[in-house]
Amino acid sequence: MKKETGTSVWGTETADKGKKTYFFIVCIMLGIGVFLWFVCGRKFTHRVEERESISQESVNARTDFSLQIPASWDEEIDLYHRIDAVITVPERITRDGFRSASAETKRVNQEGVLLSLEAYYHPQKGIEDEQVIQYTGEDHMYLYFYQTGDVSLTSTLRDYIFMAYHEELTEDYNRDQYPVNQALDNFTLQDCDERLRDFCDSIGMEGEVDIVHRSLDYKTMEKEARELHPDGTRTRPDYPWTCADNSYYCTFSQTCNDIPIIPAFYLQAYGDVLNASGHTCLLNQERLISFYLMEVYDIQYAENYENLMEFTDILEKYRQYVRTADKNFETVVTDITMRAMVLQQEDGSEQVTPIWIFYGYWKNSTDDVTGSHAVFINAVTGERL
């Protein structure tokens, strides 16, 4: 007798329950997998974001601000513009970078100025009004404290010397007859610097100063005075020139990061920018003969360093400018150097800003007329000033 085959109701129910259980387990496993994927993914994303944050912080916490700057640069930009320049930058900048600094203009110490002049001139107070306070003294000395903060000193000897020394770009210009930083008989450069630094200390000009000495030898002055004024006018007095008249005409500036600070008005004055300064002083072994003082700064350094643009990027900024400049004349850059200027910020504060100066000459392509060429570029932003 043949056996019947088939599936019982209980067997069918058991199979159905097994399938449901299996499906349920699979769903649970898939859910756990999705959950783990989500959690791990979040953790991984957080780690990536954390690494990116750390990377950004490391950029902000940059410690190496040194710059790669060559000693010279030679390039023909186009038919009209060329660079054949010596590059002069303090070692401190190439090694360490430019440490941020603020500046606050302060008044010259009037009492210190008067004490510096007492031994020779014996200043006596003269006129005083809202614009100026005047003092007078020996050798027809006139000392002025201006309301603007500027201070000036003149004397008869100053007039004599400036009759023989002409630095203005006129037909009587003769500054090239007097060398720079050359020692004079009976008055060394070291003695000059000591005298000038003592004067700076007495008037409240703190920190290092950068000094350029124009050496005025008495024999050259006597010769130039006679040649410039052969008519015997007051500009050629019967003055007995002697070795005691050997003098230095010094231009000097406060420094920031070993860079001379020059007034911002030089952005509009291209003549001899390389020797530009905030202050001048004419002195000999005996006394201060004349001076003119402008802004004196209280410089405060911050902890951070400025993120200066690479020199190659600064060069490109210069190229971009001259390529769009007037093509009626040619320009040749002979000197590339760095100076600092105190520039006012949007919040009203004053910041010491490093400036690249591309300096040289321009030449008219038609009639051989020449003149000074200067381009100023912000070393931090690359902006042409």
XYZ file of C-alpha atoms in Angstrom:
385
model
C 0.000 0.000 0.000
C 1.452 3.215 -1.136
C 2.188 5.779 1.560
C 0.760 9.295 1.164
C 3.208 12.052 1.160
C 2.654 15.798 1.982
C 3.294 18.561 4.532
C 1.399 18.786 7.706
C -0.161 22.000 8.965
C 2.260 22.040 11.894
C 5.194 21.691 9.527
C 3.945 24.551 7.400
C 3.522 26.787 10.392
C 7.004 25.925 11.630
C 8.570 26.806 8.265
C 6.718 30.095 8.170
C 7.911 30.947 11.690
C 11.498 30.110 10.678
C 11.334 32.417 7.711
C 9.928 35.228 9.842
C 12.621 34.707 12.456
C 15.325 34.727 9.818
C 13.913 37.869 8.248
C 13.712 39.539 11.648
C 17.340 38.647 12.449
C 18.482 39.981 9.074
C 16.638 43.250 9.676
C 18.220 43.563 13.104
C 21.659 42.922 11.676
C 21.106 45.422 8.879
C 19.914 47.970 11.407
C 22.943 47.417 13.593
C 25.150 47.722 10.533
C 23.529 50.975 9.462
C 23.811 52.311 13.014
C 27.494 51.373 13.256
C 28.174 52.837 9.830
C 26.477 56.095 10.834
C 28.316 56.321 14.146
C 31.693 55.410 12.714
C 31.116 57.729 9.802
C 30.375 60.585 12.197
C 33.479 59.767 14.187
C 35.575 59.599 11.042
C 34.140 62.873 9.784
C 34.838 64.454 13.163
C 38.427 63.219 13.010
C 38.823 64.634 9.503
C 37.360 67.957 10.606
C 39.603 67.885 13.671
C 42.658 67.249 11.538
C 41.650 70.089 9.207
C 41.139 72.344 12.212
C 44.539 71.427 13.575
C 46.052 72.025 10.151
C 44.473 75.482 9.988
C 45.658 76.230 13.512
C 49.170 75.199 12.537
C 49.039 77.706 9.687
C 47.910 80.418 12.065
C 50.623 79.369 14.503
C 53.319 79.543 11.829
C 56.733 79.914 13.364
C 59.000 80.220 10.318
C 58.621 83.669 8.759
C 61.997 83.772 7.022
C 62.149 84.984 3.426
C 64.202 83.865 0.456
C 65.488 87.104 -1.068
C 68.289 87.249 -3.649
C 71.103 89.787 -3.483
C 70.249 91.209 -6.912
C 67.743 90.897 -9.725
C 68.152 91.325 -13.483
C 65.115 91.122 -15.748
C 63.785 92.730 -18.884
C 60.048 92.940 -18.266
C 59.238 94.341 -21.704
C 60.641 96.846 -24.196
C 60.001 99.729 -21.817
C 60.722 98.393 -18.352
C 63.814 96.731 -16.926
C 65.172 95.673 -13.535
C 68.930 95.685 -12.954
C 68.948 96.117 -9.218
C 70.819 95.486 -6.015
C 68.473 94.239 -3.282
C 69.076 95.539 0.239
C 67.156 94.000 3.145
C 68.249 93.641 6.782
C 69.408 90.158 7.755
C 66.841 90.189 10.549
C 64.025 90.244 7.984
C 65.351 87.379 5.861
C 66.113 85.316 8.970
C 63.166 86.038 11.274
C 60.581 87.986 9.310
C 58.860 91.220 10.359
C 57.562 91.321 13.926
C 54.279 93.217 14.168
C 54.502 96.628 15.806
C 52.248 99.554 16.552
C 53.366 103.162 16.826
C 52.090 106.159 18.712
C 53.239 109.677 17.843
C 54.605 111.560 20.817
C 55.905 115.045 21.477
C 59.602 115.833 21.559
C 60.916 116.446 25.079
C 61.327 120.247 24.970
C 63.331 120.376 28.170
C 65.741 117.798 26.770
C 66.213 119.849 23.595
C 66.973 123.000 25.579
C 69.474 121.204 27.813
C 71.262 119.850 24.721
C 71.753 123.407 23.452
C 72.537 125.161 26.725
C 76.320 124.766 26.719
C 76.865 126.689 23.472
C 73.730 128.682 22.642
C 72.232 129.573 26.077
C 68.647 129.647 24.701
C 66.291 132.414 25.805
C 62.554 132.236 25.250
C 61.233 134.555 22.564
C 57.821 134.837 20.996
C 55.026 132.360 21.707
C 51.625 131.988 20.063
C 49.200 129.249 19.105
C 51.430 128.019 16.283
C 54.985 128.175 17.647
C 57.248 128.701 20.645
C 60.520 130.426 19.781
C 63.887 130.513 21.527
C 66.939 132.576 20.539
C 70.605 132.257 21.440
C 74.259 132.728 20.491
C 75.340 132.744 16.826
C 71.882 134.012 15.878
C 70.360 130.727 16.943
C 66.632 130.316 16.403
C 64.830 127.331 17.874
C 61.173 126.659 17.045
C 58.722 124.250 18.649
C 55.786 124.077 16.256
C 52.238 123.240 17.246
C 52.358 120.360 14.737
C 55.091 118.697 16.806
C 57.954 119.550 14.458
C 61.086 121.164 15.911
C 63.752 123.158 14.037
C 67.082 124.824 14.835
C 69.044 127.290 12.692
C 72.206 129.353 13.224
C 74.586 131.580 11.315
C 77.060 128.752 10.739
C 74.232 126.697 9.302
C 73.602 129.475 6.757
C 77.276 129.583 5.800
C 77.450 125.825 5.276
C 74.251 125.650 3.253
C 75.617 128.331 0.983
C 78.339 125.841 0.074
C 76.198 122.702 0.158
C 73.141 122.515 -2.109
C 71.075 119.357 -2.090
C 68.024 120.790 -3.846
C 67.693 119.716 -7.476
C 68.477 123.128 -8.952
C 71.264 124.461 -11.148
C 73.364 124.884 -7.995
C 72.977 121.261 -6.947
C 76.326 119.967 -5.732
C 75.611 117.242 -3.206
C 77.568 114.751 -5.268
C 80.711 116.716 -4.323
C 80.329 115.495 -0.745
C 80.795 111.755 -0.057
C 78.593 109.599 2.155
C 79.861 108.029 5.392
C 83.431 109.206 4.947
C 85.349 110.103 8.107
C 86.484 113.694 8.543
C 89.666 114.983 10.145
C 89.258 115.746 13.843
C 85.670 114.403 13.866
C 85.149 110.679 13.368
C 81.957 108.930 12.356
C 81.888 107.207 15.735
C 82.081 110.536 17.567
C 79.296 111.871 15.378
C 77.055 108.874 16.100
C 77.650 109.101 19.843
C 76.758 112.793 19.832
C 73.640 112.184 17.776
C 72.451 109.240 19.861
C 72.917 111.253 23.055
C 70.763 113.952 21.490
C 68.084 111.388 20.544
C 68.025 110.056 24.103
C 67.638 113.550 25.533
C 64.635 114.398 23.347
C 62.834 111.100 24.031
C 63.586 109.255 20.783
C 64.042 105.724 22.049
C 65.490 102.683 20.322
C 68.000 102.327 17.522
C 68.359 104.948 14.813
C 69.571 104.558 11.246
C 72.055 107.297 10.287
C 73.337 108.366 6.872
C 76.259 110.815 7.023
C 76.969 113.354 4.300
C 80.582 114.352 4.951
C 81.169 118.112 4.531
C 84.896 118.784 4.360
C 85.807 122.414 5.022
C 88.121 122.655 1.989
C 85.361 121.484 -0.335
C 82.901 123.895 1.282
C 85.223 126.836 0.844
C 85.802 125.963 -2.806
C 82.092 125.453 -3.544
C 81.094 128.662 -1.753
C 83.474 130.720 -3.900
C 82.415 129.035 -7.142
C 78.715 129.306 -6.423
C 78.888 132.948 -5.348
C 81.706 134.763 -7.185
C 79.856 138.072 -6.922
C 80.826 138.419 -3.269
C 77.267 138.685 -1.927
C 76.381 137.779 1.617
C 76.496 134.161 0.560
C 80.265 134.497 0.316
C 81.132 136.109 3.622
C 84.694 136.714 4.697
C 84.520 133.542 6.711
C 87.800 131.885 7.719
C 87.071 128.226 6.925
C 89.123 125.887 9.134
C 89.299 122.218 10.018
C 86.957 122.943 12.933
C 84.187 123.472 10.366
C 84.300 119.847 9.199
C 80.697 118.747 9.620
C 78.297 115.898 8.979
C 74.873 116.516 7.528
C 72.995 113.515 8.901
C 69.646 112.136 7.903
C 68.399 109.746 10.566
C 65.347 107.676 11.330
C 63.965 105.481 14.048
C 63.949 101.823 13.095
C 61.502 98.944 13.422
C 62.816 95.418 12.894
C 66.093 97.088 11.807
C 64.258 98.908 8.978
C 64.322 102.732 8.837
C 60.934 104.380 9.326
C 60.276 107.145 6.799
C 57.331 109.594 6.740
C 54.363 108.626 4.582
C 54.621 111.855 2.546
C 57.568 110.309 0.708
C 54.977 108.298 -1.210
C 54.540 111.490 -3.232
C 58.228 112.511 -3.301
C 60.327 110.326 -5.584
C 63.603 112.237 -5.367
C 66.308 110.376 -3.458
C 63.895 108.124 -1.576
C 66.742 105.798 -0.603
C 68.197 108.515 1.635
C 64.819 109.663 2.912
C 64.444 110.007 6.659
C 62.261 111.467 9.334
C 64.908 113.830 10.722
C 68.004 115.803 9.763
C 70.883 117.205 11.807
C 73.964 119.232 10.896
C 76.723 119.000 13.488
C 80.463 119.423 13.962
C 82.811 118.480 16.750
C 81.790 121.496 18.818
C 78.007 121.682 18.562
C 74.685 120.972 16.896
C 74.512 123.503 14.067
C 70.974 122.870 12.877
C 68.290 120.195 12.867
C 64.734 119.474 11.813
C 62.688 116.888 13.697
C 59.343 115.505 12.585
C 57.272 112.658 14.028
C 58.795 110.819 16.978
C 57.232 107.418 17.674
C 56.724 105.223 20.680
C 57.042 101.781 19.064
C 55.460 98.752 20.720
C 56.195 95.251 19.415
C 53.548 92.519 19.449
C 54.116 88.791 19.901
C 53.127 87.815 16.365
C 54.902 88.264 13.042
C 53.488 89.716 9.839
C 52.828 87.212 7.067
C 54.916 88.903 4.373
C 54.369 88.038 0.737
C 57.129 86.079 -0.949
C 59.581 88.220 -2.883
C 58.653 86.509 -6.159
C 55.018 87.552 -5.605
C 56.111 91.138 -4.925
C 58.051 91.105 -8.199
C 54.921 89.989 -10.016
C 52.975 92.864 -8.447
C 55.593 95.275 -9.806
C 55.451 93.665 -13.244
C 51.662 93.983 -13.330
C 51.905 97.673 -12.517
C 54.554 98.682 -15.075
C 52.917 96.654 -17.849
C 49.900 98.928 -17.570
C 51.947 102.123 -17.113
C 52.503 104.872 -19.665
C 54.622 103.713 -22.607
C 55.986 107.175 -23.380
C 59.058 106.584 -21.246
C 61.378 103.800 -20.188
C 62.095 102.798 -16.582
C 65.091 101.071 -15.045
C 65.053 99.886 -11.428
C 68.537 100.074 -9.902
C 67.723 99.495 -6.221
C 65.144 97.364 -4.435
C 64.957 97.899 -0.707
C 62.593 97.808 2.236
C 61.442 100.702 4.393
C 58.780 101.028 7.066
C 55.966 103.537 7.287
C 53.498 104.270 10.053
C 50.076 103.914 8.430
C 46.729 104.568 10.050
C 44.377 101.594 10.234
C 40.590 101.520 9.879
C 40.164 101.545 13.661
C 42.287 104.684 13.948
C 45.365 102.931 15.353
C 48.789 103.357 13.757
C 50.654 100.311 12.528
C 54.269 100.052 11.395
C 54.045 98.604 7.888
C 56.956 97.205 5.839
C 57.135 98.653 2.325
C 59.073 97.469 -0.708
C 60.596 100.294 -2.767
C 61.517 99.757 -6.407
C 63.763 102.739 -7.130
C 65.602 103.868 -10.229
C 65.079 106.308 -13.066
C 62.827 106.958 -16.003
C 63.963 108.196 -19.383
C 61.860 109.876 -22.024
C 62.257 107.932 -25.247
C 62.168 111.050 -27.427
C 64.179 113.862 -25.848
C 66.506 112.232 -23.284
C 64.747 113.753 -20.273
C 65.293 111.697 -17.108
C 63.913 111.638 -13.578
C 63.525 109.524 -10.474
C 61.337 106.439 -10.641
C 59.891 104.901 -7.469
C 57.154 102.361 -6.841
C 56.006 101.518 -3.307
C 54.416 98.131 -2.582
C 52.965 96.991 0.741
C 55.052 93.968 1.754
C 52.077 92.359 3.546
C 49.202 92.882 1.101
C 50.994 93.528 -2.200
C 49.026 96.751 -2.630
C 50.738 99.541 -4.541
C 50.793 102.664 -2.391
